[in-house]
Amino acid sequence: MEARTKAEVLRRLRSVAGHVEGIARMVEEDAYCIDIIRQIQAVQRALAKVNDLVLAQHLRACVTTAIRGEDPEERERVLEEIVEVFEAAQKI
Amino acid sequence: MEARTKAEVLRRLRSVAGHVEGIARMVEEDAYCIDIIRQIQAVQRALAKVNDLVLAQHLRACVTTAIRGEDPEERERVLEEIVEVFEAAQKI
Amino acid sequence: MEARTKAEVLRRLRSVAGHVEGIARMVEEDAYCIDIIRQIQAVQRALAKVNDLVLAQHLRACVTTAIRGEDPEERERVLEEIVEVFEAAQKI
Amino acid sequence: MEARTKAEVLRRLRSVAGHVEGIARMVEEDAYCIDIIRQIQAVQRALAKVNDLVLAQHLRACVTTAIRGEDPEERERVLEEIVEVFEAAQKI
């Protein structure tokens, strides 16, 4: 992963981990359920943003290399993976 | 679009259009709200499946052509479009 | 369903049905795949909005009646239905 | 929150926090991007499950109390919150 993207992804993942621990504290302290759901939804959105960054990186690196390469099976593999994560994204 | 995919996509879209009209009839006949929501969610899933088919087609045609081509701007454009529809898919 | 909500829901569903037929024409005319996906995603968002309207209606009518009623099984049934459509909404 | 649900929600949140840290390690070790996205999508699904548990709890406790209560404004508030988190769930 390109250095700047890597740093940004790591920064966001650490923020998410801290956020999740904060939500656990809310649960322990019997916070209002809707506030807990709102915070979890904020974490889900933050994770979606990380996925966007990682996919963009992947497309410009591995996918471009594979598609410009001479191995049709490798090409097909990377394209199927994109459809797979797109399909999963539509189900989350 | 490749003929077989095109026929499949059109078949599914026509099924969705009919399904939506069926839901309109449910509303007119004061069907139970949860049943209406369930049917709308079934249509949303059906549309997601159509998106999977169209994206798979697009990846193997336009995206592969652009990435194997010699125009870096065209490459960048098709990659940005994939990230865009992936990002939108995460928000639907 | 309350008259004004019903009219709004029907208006939106008819707009969706027409929109889906428009997308079918795009496919027939070999429109650019990403444009087709964008239009399908717009329809998915429109359907999500209809779900919001129908759920809001349902909560204020059937759910309130059931929860204020004296039948604990009826209460449990309507609550389970809300969790079901929420769970499904998270997977679409 | 009812004790058993609380324990289950806390268990799942801790598992998610650990999972996110594991994903951060994958990024540090330059794991394959699609594998990273797959793991993030697994975390998103796990969080969705926590939301289901918290909403179910909320419906049976605060929402039922408010709707069976005599304060129409309180009733309206809890119903609006359910539509809000449902609407957000459709956008994640």
Coordinates of N, CA, C and O in Angstrom, one line a residue, chain A residues 3-65:
Chain A
A3 N 2.5 4.7 0.8 CA 2.7 5.2 2.2 C 1.7 6.1 2.7 O 1.2 5.9 3.8
R4 N 1.3 7.1 1.9 CA 0.3 8.1 2.4 C -1.0 7.4 2.7 O -1.7 7.7 3.7
T5 N -1.5 6.6 1.8 CA -2.8 5.9 2.0 C -2.7 5.0 3.2 O -3.6 5.0 4.0
K6 N -1.5 4.3 3.3 CA -1.4 3.4 4.4 C -1.5 4.2 5.8 O -2.2 3.7 6.7
A7 N -0.8 5.3 5.8 CA -0.9 6.1 7.1 C -2.3 6.5 7.4 O -2.8 6.5 8.5
E8 N -3.0 7.0 6.3 CA -4.4 7.4 6.5 C -5.3 6.3 6.9 O -6.1 6.4 7.8
V9 N -5.1 5.1 6.3 CA -6.0 4.0 6.7 C -5.7 3.5 8.1 O -6.6 3.3 8.9
L10 N -4.4 3.5 8.5 CA -4.1 3.1 9.9 C -4.6 4.2 10.8 O -5.2 3.8 11.9
R11 N -4.5 5.4 10.5 CA -5.1 6.5 11.4 C -6.6 6.3 11.6 O -7.1 6.3 12.7
R12 N -7.3 6.0 10.5 CA -8.7 5.8 10.6 C -9.1 4.5 11.4 O -10.0 4.5 12.2
L13 N -8.3 3.5 11.2 CA -8.6 2.2 11.9 C -8.4 2.4 13.4 O -9.2 1.9 14.2
R14 N -7.3 3.1 13.7 CA -7.1 3.3 15.2 C -8.2 4.1 15.8 O -8.7 3.9 16.9
S15 N -8.7 5.1 15.0 CA -9.8 5.9 15.5 C -11.0 5.1 15.7 O -11.7 5.2 16.7
V16 N -11.3 4.2 14.7 CA -12.4 3.3 14.9 C -12.3 2.4 16.1 O -13.2 2.2 16.9
A17 N -11.1 1.8 16.3 CA -10.9 0.9 17.5 C -11.2 1.7 18.8 O -11.9 1.2 19.7
G18 N -10.7 2.9 18.8 CA -11.0 3.7 20.0 C -12.4 4.0 20.2 O -13.0 4.0 21.3
H19 N -13.1 4.3 19.0 CA -14.5 4.7 19.0 C -15.3 3.5 19.5 O -16.3 3.6 20.4
V20 N -15.0 2.3 19.1 CA -15.7 1.1 19.5 C -15.5 0.9 21.0 O -16.5 0.5 21.7
E21 N -14.3 1.1 21.5 CA -14.2 1.0 23.0 C -15.0 2.0 23.7 O -15.6 1.8 24.8
G22 N -15.1 3.2 23.1 CA -16.0 4.3 23.7 C -17.4 3.8 23.8 O -18.1 4.0 24.8
I23 N -17.8 3.1 22.7 CA -19.2 2.6 22.7 C -19.4 1.5 23.8 O -20.4 1.5 24.5
A24 N -18.4 0.7 24.0 CA -18.5 -0.3 25.0 C -18.7 0.4 26.4 O -19.5 -0.1 27.2
R25 N -18.0 1.5 26.6 CA -18.1 2.2 27.9 C -19.6 2.7 28.0 O -20.2 2.7 29.1
M26 N -20.1 3.2 26.9 CA -21.5 3.7 26.9 C -22.4 2.6 27.3 O -23.3 2.8 28.1
V27 N -22.2 1.4 26.8 CA -23.1 0.3 27.2 C -22.9 0.0 28.6 O -23.9 -0.2 29.4
E28 N -21.7 -0.1 29.1 CA -21.4 -0.4 30.5 C -22.1 0.7 31.4 O -22.7 0.3 32.5
E29 N -22.2 1.9 31.0 CA -22.7 3.0 31.8 C -24.2 3.2 31.5 O -24.8 4.2 31.8
D30 N -24.8 2.2 30.8 CA -26.3 2.2 30.5 C -26.7 3.5 29.8 O -27.7 4.1 30.1
A31 N -25.9 3.9 28.8 CA -26.3 5.0 27.9 C -27.6 4.7 27.2 O -28.0 3.5 27.1
Y32 N -28.3 5.7 26.7 CA -29.5 5.5 25.9 C -29.3 4.7 24.7 O -28.4 5.0 23.9
C33 N -30.1 3.7 24.5 CA -29.9 2.8 23.4 C -29.8 3.5 22.0 O -28.9 3.1 21.2
I34 N -30.6 4.4 21.7 CA -30.5 5.1 20.4 C -29.2 5.8 20.2 O -28.6 5.8 19.1
D35 N -28.7 6.4 21.3 CA -27.3 7.0 21.2 C -26.3 6.0 20.9 O -25.3 6.2 20.1
I36 N -26.4 4.8 21.5 CA -25.5 3.7 21.2 C -25.6 3.3 19.7 O -24.6 3.2 19.0
I37 N -26.8 3.2 19.2 CA -27.0 2.8 17.8 C -26.4 3.9 16.9 O -25.7 3.6 15.9
R38 N -26.6 5.1 17.2 CA -26.1 6.3 16.4 C -24.6 6.2 16.3 O -24.0 6.4 15.3
Q39 N -23.9 5.9 17.5 CA -22.5 5.8 17.5 C -22.0 4.6 16.7 O -21.0 4.7 15.9
I40 N -22.7 3.5 16.8 CA -22.3 2.3 15.9 C -22.5 2.6 14.5 O -21.6 2.3 13.6
Q41 N -23.5 3.3 14.1 CA -23.7 3.7 12.7 C -22.6 4.7 12.2 O -22.2 4.6 11.1
A42 N -22.1 5.5 13.1 CA -21.0 6.4 12.8 C -19.8 5.6 12.5 O -19.0 5.8 11.6
V43 N -19.5 4.5 13.3 CA -18.4 3.6 13.1 C -18.5 2.9 11.8 O -17.6 2.8 11.0
Q44 N -19.8 2.5 11.5 CA -20.0 1.8 10.2 C -19.6 2.7 9.0 O -19.0 2.3 8.0
R45 N -20.1 3.9 9.1 CA -19.7 4.9 8.0 C -18.2 5.1 7.9 O -17.7 5.2 6.8
A46 N -17.6 5.2 9.1 CA -16.1 5.4 9.1 C -15.4 4.2 8.4 O -14.5 4.4 7.6
L47 N -15.9 3.0 8.7 CA -15.3 1.8 8.1 C -15.6 1.8 6.6 O -14.7 1.4 5.8
A48 N -16.7 2.3 6.2 CA -17.0 2.3 4.7 C -16.0 3.3 4.0 O -15.5 3.0 2.9
K49 N -15.7 4.3 4.7 CA -14.7 5.3 4.1 C -13.3 4.6 4.0 O -12.6 4.8 3.0
V50 N -13.0 3.8 5.0 CA -11.7 3.1 4.9 C -11.7 2.1 3.7 O -10.8 2.0 2.9
N51 N -12.9 1.5 3.5 CA -13.0 0.6 2.3 C -12.8 1.3 1.0 O -12.2 0.8 0.1
D52 N -13.4 2.5 0.9 CA -13.2 3.3 -0.3 C -11.7 3.6 -0.6 O -11.2 3.4 -1.7
L53 N -11.0 4.0 0.5 CA -9.6 4.3 0.3 C -8.8 3.0 -0.1 O -7.9 3.1 -1.0
V54 N -9.1 1.9 0.5 CA -8.3 0.7 0.2 C -8.7 0.2 -1.2 O -7.8 -0.2 -1.9
L55 N -9.9 0.3 -1.6 CA -10.3 -0.1 -2.9 C -9.6 0.8 -4.0 O -9.1 0.3 -5.0
A56 N -9.7 2.1 -3.7 CA -9.0 3.0 -4.7 C -7.5 2.7 -4.9 O -7.0 2.6 -6.0
Q57 N -6.9 2.4 -3.7 CA -5.5 2.0 -3.8 C -5.3 0.7 -4.6 O -4.5 0.6 -5.5
H58 N -6.2 -0.3 -4.3 CA -6.1 -1.6 -4.9 C -6.3 -1.5 -6.5 O -5.6 -2.1 -7.2
L59 N -7.2 -0.7 -6.9 CA -7.5 -0.5 -8.3 C -6.3 0.1 -9.0 O -5.9 -0.4 -10.1
R60 N -5.7 1.0 -8.4 CA -4.5 1.7 -9.1 C -3.3 0.8 -9.0 O -2.4 1.1 -9.8
A61 N -3.2 -0.1 -8.1 CA -2.0 -0.9 -8.0 C -2.2 -2.3 -8.6 O -2.1 -2.5 -9.8
C62 N -2.7 -3.2 -7.8 CA -2.8 -4.6 -8.2 C -3.7 -4.8 -9.4 O -3.4 -5.6 -10.3
V63 N -4.8 -4.1 -9.4 CA -5.8 -4.4 -10.5 C -5.2 -3.9 -11.9 O -5.2 -4.6 -12.9
T64 N -4.6 -2.7 -11.8 CA -4.0 -2.1 -13.1 C -2.9 -3.0 -13.5 O -2.8 -3.4 -14.7
T65 N -2.1 -3.5 -12.6 CA -0.9 -4.4 -13.0 C -1.5 -5.7 -13.6 O -1.0 -6.1 -14.7

